[in-house]
XYZ file of C-alpha atoms in Angstrom:
480
model
C 107.310 65.507 107.577
C 106.440 68.434 109.820
C 109.415 67.677 112.042
C 111.678 67.623 109.016
C 110.287 70.982 107.885
C 110.807 72.442 111.344
C 114.384 71.190 111.397
C 114.990 72.818 108.015
C 113.620 76.161 109.216
C 115.537 75.968 112.497
C 118.763 75.241 110.636
C 118.174 78.224 108.360
C 117.473 80.545 111.264
C 120.433 79.500 113.397
C 123.029 78.910 110.712
C 121.655 81.536 108.319
C 122.962 84.293 110.479
C 120.065 85.611 112.550
C 121.413 84.776 115.975
C 124.725 82.876 116.120
C 128.265 84.088 115.622
C 130.414 81.879 113.417
C 133.491 82.392 115.646
C 134.338 80.686 118.920
C 135.307 83.889 120.664
C 132.299 85.985 121.806
C 131.968 89.344 120.066
C 132.414 92.435 122.203
C 130.100 94.541 120.043
C 127.129 93.697 117.837
C 128.944 95.204 114.864
C 131.627 92.534 115.268
C 129.187 89.679 114.777
C 129.861 87.505 111.746
C 127.365 85.314 109.962
C 127.500 82.281 107.777
C 125.686 82.319 104.442
C 122.132 81.100 104.147
C 121.748 77.407 103.507
C 119.834 76.247 100.470
C 116.345 75.082 101.352
C 115.364 71.594 100.239
C 111.562 71.407 100.484
C 109.818 68.029 100.293
C 108.942 66.975 96.767
C 105.251 66.116 96.363
C 104.012 63.244 94.268
C 102.405 64.697 91.150
C 100.000 62.850 88.886
C 97.545 63.713 86.149
C 94.327 61.707 85.996
C 93.027 60.514 82.613
C 90.307 63.186 82.787
C 92.944 65.943 82.963
C 92.889 66.741 86.704
C 96.324 67.427 88.199
C 96.988 66.124 91.724
C 99.734 66.893 94.268
C 100.204 64.594 97.290
C 102.406 65.226 100.352
C 102.346 63.089 103.482
C 102.631 64.845 106.839
C 102.084 62.673 109.924
C 102.436 65.395 112.557
C 98.661 65.594 113.206
C 95.841 63.160 112.401
C 94.367 65.597 109.883
C 94.071 65.692 106.103
C 93.394 68.743 103.940
C 92.267 68.573 100.327
C 92.296 71.805 98.338
C 91.151 72.376 94.757
C 92.395 75.294 92.653
C 89.993 75.892 89.773
C 90.501 77.855 86.560
C 87.545 80.188 87.016
C 87.123 83.766 88.170
C 85.164 86.993 88.028
C 87.383 88.181 85.193
C 85.412 85.778 82.965
C 81.926 86.835 84.077
C 79.793 89.127 81.861
C 80.145 92.767 82.890
C 76.377 93.204 82.861
C 76.106 90.324 85.364
C 78.922 91.384 87.677
C 78.723 89.357 90.866
C 77.869 86.094 89.111
C 81.166 84.349 89.866
C 81.044 85.230 93.563
C 77.445 84.052 93.868
C 78.314 80.755 92.168
C 81.177 80.208 94.605
C 78.995 81.046 97.596
C 75.905 79.040 96.691
C 77.916 75.961 95.725
C 78.576 75.611 99.452
C 75.454 77.069 101.064
C 73.095 75.350 98.647
C 74.614 71.893 98.862
C 74.077 69.275 96.190
C 71.217 67.254 94.758
C 71.746 64.630 97.489
C 73.174 66.802 100.292
C 71.028 69.678 101.529
C 73.207 72.669 102.387
C 71.794 73.180 105.880
C 72.028 69.478 106.707
C 75.587 69.473 105.406
C 76.392 72.218 107.918
C 75.061 70.026 110.716
C 77.028 66.993 109.531
C 80.273 68.925 109.272
C 79.707 70.451 112.706
C 79.280 66.955 114.150
C 82.505 65.800 112.527
C 84.452 68.907 113.491
C 85.257 69.291 109.795
C 85.366 72.251 107.437
C 84.340 72.604 103.793
C 84.574 75.923 101.921
C 84.114 77.062 98.324
C 84.655 80.439 96.693
C 85.597 82.264 93.510
C 87.918 85.263 93.309
C 89.095 87.458 90.463
C 91.229 84.934 88.604
C 90.747 81.587 90.363
C 88.305 79.546 92.360
C 88.862 77.277 95.307
C 87.264 74.465 97.265
C 88.741 72.977 100.435
C 87.890 70.219 102.890
C 89.778 69.659 106.148
C 88.914 66.573 108.233
C 90.279 64.090 110.730
C 92.062 61.264 108.945
C 89.338 58.750 109.818
C 86.767 60.946 108.043
C 88.737 61.509 104.833
C 86.581 59.201 102.705
C 83.475 61.171 103.596
C 85.335 64.448 103.152
C 86.488 63.510 99.660
C 82.985 62.416 98.700
C 81.516 65.724 99.896
C 84.137 67.778 98.063
C 83.690 65.840 94.822
C 79.906 66.153 95.092
C 80.042 69.932 95.633
C 82.409 70.434 92.719
C 80.390 68.321 90.303
C 76.751 68.538 91.381
C 75.861 71.816 93.104
C 72.104 72.212 93.504
C 71.903 76.027 93.343
C 68.559 76.285 95.190
C 66.704 79.532 94.581
C 66.428 80.488 98.261
C 70.209 80.394 98.715
C 70.695 82.387 95.526
C 68.396 85.069 96.896
C 70.316 85.161 100.185
C 73.563 85.660 98.277
C 71.954 88.444 96.261
C 70.802 90.167 99.437
C 74.371 90.097 100.753
C 75.610 91.701 97.522
C 72.958 94.418 97.624
C 73.928 95.194 101.203
C 77.582 95.424 100.153
C 76.701 97.799 97.314
C 74.746 100.030 99.708
C 77.769 100.260 102.051
C 80.606 100.500 99.546
C 81.109 104.239 100.040
C 81.417 103.969 103.808
C 85.167 103.423 103.910
C 87.414 106.042 102.269
C 90.418 103.756 101.780
C 88.230 101.231 99.974
C 86.774 103.938 97.747
C 90.217 105.210 96.735
C 91.573 101.764 95.904
C 88.466 100.842 93.944
C 88.171 104.043 91.949
C 91.906 104.232 91.248
C 91.737 100.831 89.523
C 88.619 101.843 87.604
C 90.344 104.975 86.303
C 93.560 103.144 85.455
C 92.084 99.968 83.970
C 88.673 101.129 82.764
C 85.329 100.760 84.514
C 84.309 97.797 82.334
C 87.660 96.038 82.621
C 87.517 92.388 83.763
C 89.837 93.537 86.552
C 87.935 96.625 87.679
C 84.229 96.190 86.913
C 81.967 96.202 89.955
C 78.584 94.929 91.022
C 75.549 97.179 90.833
C 71.947 96.594 91.813
C 71.149 96.089 88.129
C 73.866 93.477 87.586
C 72.759 91.491 90.626
C 69.099 91.681 89.584
C 70.060 90.374 86.126
C 71.511 87.116 87.519
C 69.220 84.079 87.307
C 69.678 80.480 88.401
C 70.263 79.429 84.788
C 73.267 81.762 84.726
C 74.787 79.963 87.727
C 74.211 76.567 86.135
C 75.749 77.666 82.817
C 78.743 79.345 84.490
C 79.422 76.232 86.539
C 79.117 73.958 83.516
C 81.541 76.111 81.531
C 84.373 76.269 84.058
C 84.014 73.421 86.537
C 85.552 70.518 84.658
C 88.428 68.261 85.723
C 90.750 69.746 83.093
C 90.483 73.050 84.989
C 91.249 71.621 88.446
C 94.523 71.266 90.341
C 94.039 69.233 93.529
C 96.413 69.347 96.488
C 96.278 66.804 99.315
C 98.427 66.959 102.446
C 98.244 65.352 105.860
C 98.287 62.040 107.672
C 97.816 59.472 104.930
C 99.785 56.746 103.189
C 100.229 55.315 99.720
C 96.545 54.400 99.587
C 95.562 58.039 98.997
C 96.520 57.958 95.345
C 94.086 55.136 94.611
C 91.365 56.853 96.637
C 91.756 60.095 94.679
C 91.618 58.183 91.401
C 88.418 56.434 92.519
C 86.620 59.562 93.746
C 87.653 62.012 91.021
C 88.580 59.741 88.152
C 84.944 59.199 87.217
C 84.380 62.944 86.697
C 84.010 63.175 82.904
C 85.929 65.732 80.894
C 83.974 68.890 80.194
C 85.583 69.481 76.832
C 85.414 73.277 77.118
C 88.603 75.029 75.952
C 90.773 76.654 78.581
C 89.595 80.261 78.960
C 92.111 82.778 77.622
C 93.476 85.330 80.049
C 91.604 88.618 79.481
C 93.948 91.373 78.456
C 94.594 94.488 80.456
C 93.445 96.787 77.688
C 94.114 100.040 79.490
C 96.145 102.683 77.721
C 97.058 104.039 81.120
C 99.162 106.854 79.746
C 96.002 108.405 78.302
C 94.399 108.162 81.740
C 97.198 110.163 83.349
C 96.095 113.156 85.331
C 94.709 114.449 88.587
C 91.347 113.227 89.891
C 89.399 114.093 93.000
C 86.514 112.657 95.007
C 84.727 115.139 97.238
C 83.542 113.451 100.433
C 82.256 116.021 102.901
C 81.872 113.688 105.894
C 85.618 113.127 106.404
C 88.331 115.258 108.005
C 91.264 113.465 106.386
C 92.441 113.068 102.807
C 93.491 109.906 101.012
C 96.008 110.115 98.178
C 96.886 107.379 95.687
C 99.059 107.646 92.604
C 100.538 105.131 90.222
C 100.551 103.268 86.946
C 100.496 99.782 85.463
C 103.209 97.443 86.729
C 104.572 94.346 85.026
C 104.371 90.600 85.463
C 106.289 88.304 87.782
C 107.975 86.545 84.886
C 109.686 89.790 83.844
C 113.454 89.327 84.366
C 113.482 92.767 86.006
C 110.905 91.760 88.618
C 113.538 91.005 91.275
C 115.114 94.450 90.998
C 111.671 96.054 90.897
C 110.638 94.195 94.040
C 113.670 95.458 95.942
C 113.190 98.933 94.456
C 109.691 99.065 95.891
C 110.808 97.836 99.313
C 113.348 100.638 99.529
C 110.877 103.222 98.270
C 107.794 102.484 100.314
C 107.432 99.006 101.807
C 107.990 99.055 105.558
C 108.973 101.298 108.443
C 112.503 101.830 107.132
C 111.398 102.777 103.610
C 111.969 106.255 102.251
C 108.324 107.228 102.083
C 107.718 106.168 105.673
C 110.874 107.641 107.160
C 110.766 110.918 105.237
C 107.115 111.751 104.540
C 105.672 110.323 107.746
C 108.452 110.430 110.345
C 110.553 113.416 109.257
C 107.837 115.662 107.772
C 104.910 114.442 109.847
C 102.580 114.536 106.850
C 101.055 111.056 106.939
C 99.177 108.792 109.299
C 100.014 105.857 107.035
C 102.023 105.730 103.817
C 103.623 103.200 101.502
C 104.001 101.820 98.007
C 103.366 98.539 96.216
C 104.707 97.002 93.008
C 101.948 94.395 92.642
C 103.176 92.493 89.591
C 100.626 90.061 88.175
C 101.128 86.356 87.564
C 99.671 86.273 84.051
C 98.875 89.941 83.357
C 100.291 93.345 84.268
C 99.736 94.401 87.853
C 99.539 97.880 89.377
C 102.085 100.131 91.070
C 100.739 102.494 93.725
C 102.130 104.990 96.193
C 99.556 106.094 98.723
C 98.959 107.679 102.087
C 96.454 109.664 104.087
C 96.789 112.898 105.990
C 94.739 115.643 107.601
C 92.724 117.767 105.177
C 94.893 120.816 105.792
C 98.030 119.124 104.380
C 96.491 117.470 101.323
C 98.542 119.149 98.613
C 101.649 119.011 100.791
C 101.595 115.244 101.034
C 100.829 115.023 97.333
C 103.924 117.082 96.534
C 106.054 115.219 99.065
C 105.295 111.771 97.657
C 106.042 112.956 94.138
C 109.291 114.534 95.309
C 110.472 111.334 96.997
C 109.695 109.265 93.902
C 111.523 111.772 91.700
C 114.530 111.811 94.043
C 114.569 108.029 94.009
C 114.567 107.906 90.209
C 117.315 110.464 89.841
C 119.537 109.524 92.763
C 119.398 105.749 92.955
C 119.937 103.839 96.193
C 122.766 103.306 98.648
C 124.590 100.065 99.400
C 123.088 100.102 102.894
C 119.531 100.408 101.615
C 119.960 97.592 99.137
C 121.622 95.287 101.657
C 118.877 95.948 104.203
C 116.055 94.869 101.916
C 118.065 91.935 100.575
C 118.678 90.693 104.112
C 115.033 91.115 105.056
C 113.906 89.221 101.973
C 116.409 86.378 102.143
C 116.295 85.845 105.898
C 112.520 85.717 105.821
C 112.681 83.141 103.087
C 112.598 80.192 105.493
C 109.068 81.048 106.530
C 107.856 80.254 103.025
C 108.503 76.607 103.957
C 107.216 76.481 107.532
C 104.118 74.414 106.758
C 103.282 71.606 104.387
C 100.138 73.404 103.271
C 102.141 76.468 102.179
C 104.464 74.322 100.109
C 101.698 72.402 98.344
C 99.492 75.435 97.692
C 102.444 77.353 96.277
C 103.282 74.528 93.873
C 99.640 74.416 92.814
C 99.713 78.154 92.157
C 102.892 77.905 90.083
C 101.312 75.094 88.069
C 98.127 77.127 87.614
C 99.966 80.145 86.187
C 102.561 78.163 84.255
C 105.596 78.977 86.412
C 108.406 76.470 87.109
C 108.045 74.431 90.289
C 111.345 75.861 91.609
C 110.246 79.452 91.014
C 110.657 80.394 94.683
C 114.204 79.038 94.768
C 114.972 80.955 91.574
C 113.484 84.051 93.183
C 115.880 83.677 96.109
C 118.875 83.285 93.813
C 117.905 86.256 91.628
C 117.268 88.539 94.591
C 120.831 87.850 95.697
C 122.164 88.935 92.297
C 120.473 92.363 92.197
C 122.903 95.296 92.263
C 122.532 99.007 93.006
C 122.889 99.619 89.293
C 119.991 97.241 88.594
C 117.715 99.101 91.022
C 118.693 102.488 89.592
C 118.098 101.259 86.054
C 114.630 99.788 86.660
C 113.517 102.876 88.597
C 114.397 105.073 85.608
C 113.022 102.597 83.089
C 109.705 101.704 84.688
C 108.559 104.508 86.979
C 106.834 107.266 84.996
C 105.601 109.941 87.461
C 104.634 112.314 84.658
C 102.159 109.669 83.468
C 100.732 108.722 86.866
C 97.059 108.552 87.610
C 96.700 110.622 90.807
C 93.529 110.337 92.893
C 92.667 112.384 95.980
C 89.658 111.817 98.238
C 88.646 114.244 100.955
C 86.559 117.218 101.951
C 87.743 119.569 99.214
C 86.665 122.759 100.999
C 89.106 121.965 103.825
C 92.166 121.373 101.622
C 95.163 123.623 102.266
C 94.651 124.890 98.729
C 92.462 123.776 95.824
C 93.731 120.835 93.791
C 93.258 122.979 90.694
C 96.332 124.905 91.818
C 98.337 121.693 91.295
C 96.927 120.898 87.860
C 93.779 120.254 85.847
C 91.352 118.219 87.968
C 88.692 115.733 86.958
C 85.870 114.956 89.388
C 85.024 111.302 90.062
C 81.380 110.477 90.677
C 80.903 107.672 93.219
C 77.130 107.946 93.381
C 75.554 104.514 93.670
C 72.909 103.937 90.990
C 69.579 103.307 92.677
C 67.855 99.936 92.289
C 64.927 99.766 89.929
């Protein structure tokens, strides 16, 4: 399977136009090179089954190495945790692994896995959870048993809970150490709301409020087979299907309804304005501006993706070449149209500069965005980002794990299994007119949230000279 994948990628690279001329006669100049069109990728099709208890399973054989990986994608996340117990989801995901199960002590499990040369990990992010085991093929039965045990019967011992809490308290104490992290965090809290499921943060009080019973209840609510998509890839045969059914088929349905996706309730236009964070121990300024973005299932997403690449994604983008290279105003600069899978994402344009050019970089970024909206893009700019996107497409298929995990993710968010192929086709259809239209339609600089962090006394001029300024307090509430 791996060899077949490699052959597919190699064919795309050589025949897709990266290195070979389609003529017999050698070209005398690089501008005379001609290229054939990209070939359509045909990824391997996994076996897909749904167990009677509701668990979805993807299976792909790959005999390149004597290894097998089993990965679970779970419908759980911090966006469903109570705001007053922020940190609960992460602690559940951590202690599931460190605490072991009723029959497998966490520390002894570490020793056993070390002896086998195997790896087992669990964790919970913002909108999904995961659990993975990777073992030699001869150890797959034990690996599956361990994974199933951790998913169904975590012990949540109190000592491991306390260790996880200590790690969170340490993180809270250090969260204002890194300016770039502060800006990204506080920008989202302004834009989305400090109690938003997508922007709330841990505090000493929220960590102190978490008890073992909360972990048990959270696990019971979300860890049920109906909420799990399992992917298996590696060196196995037709027997794997029966083994999966045996190990996971006995997991009873939880019966809890699928959790609804929390809304992004922000009226971001009302949040528009200029904000500042005064941090006296820095000699640079960080600037971030932006608004809500859309979802990936928006028909305009393809044009918006290319729009962003031209504007600020990469060394050849306008923001980089003009604000950083030509004007020398930025150490780093760029933009991101981070469309969400099942909710609106966030658009940002950001950079950092020396304190003495703070308002200059602010004005320069705004100018470039305004010029982009009014002037559109050139054929050369559009072709450049199209080529970069389409010619890099082969690397989305360069490993079996990537293919399976992507299909699991599409299934999780309700996207078609050929979404990536559709993405490729739609990128190819985007025109200059499409990019110009979406820039005018979606980018709203007059409604941006603009956040600046730095030592305000060293700014080239006060931010108040740019507009009305609101101060952002990043003081960390002290523990009780």
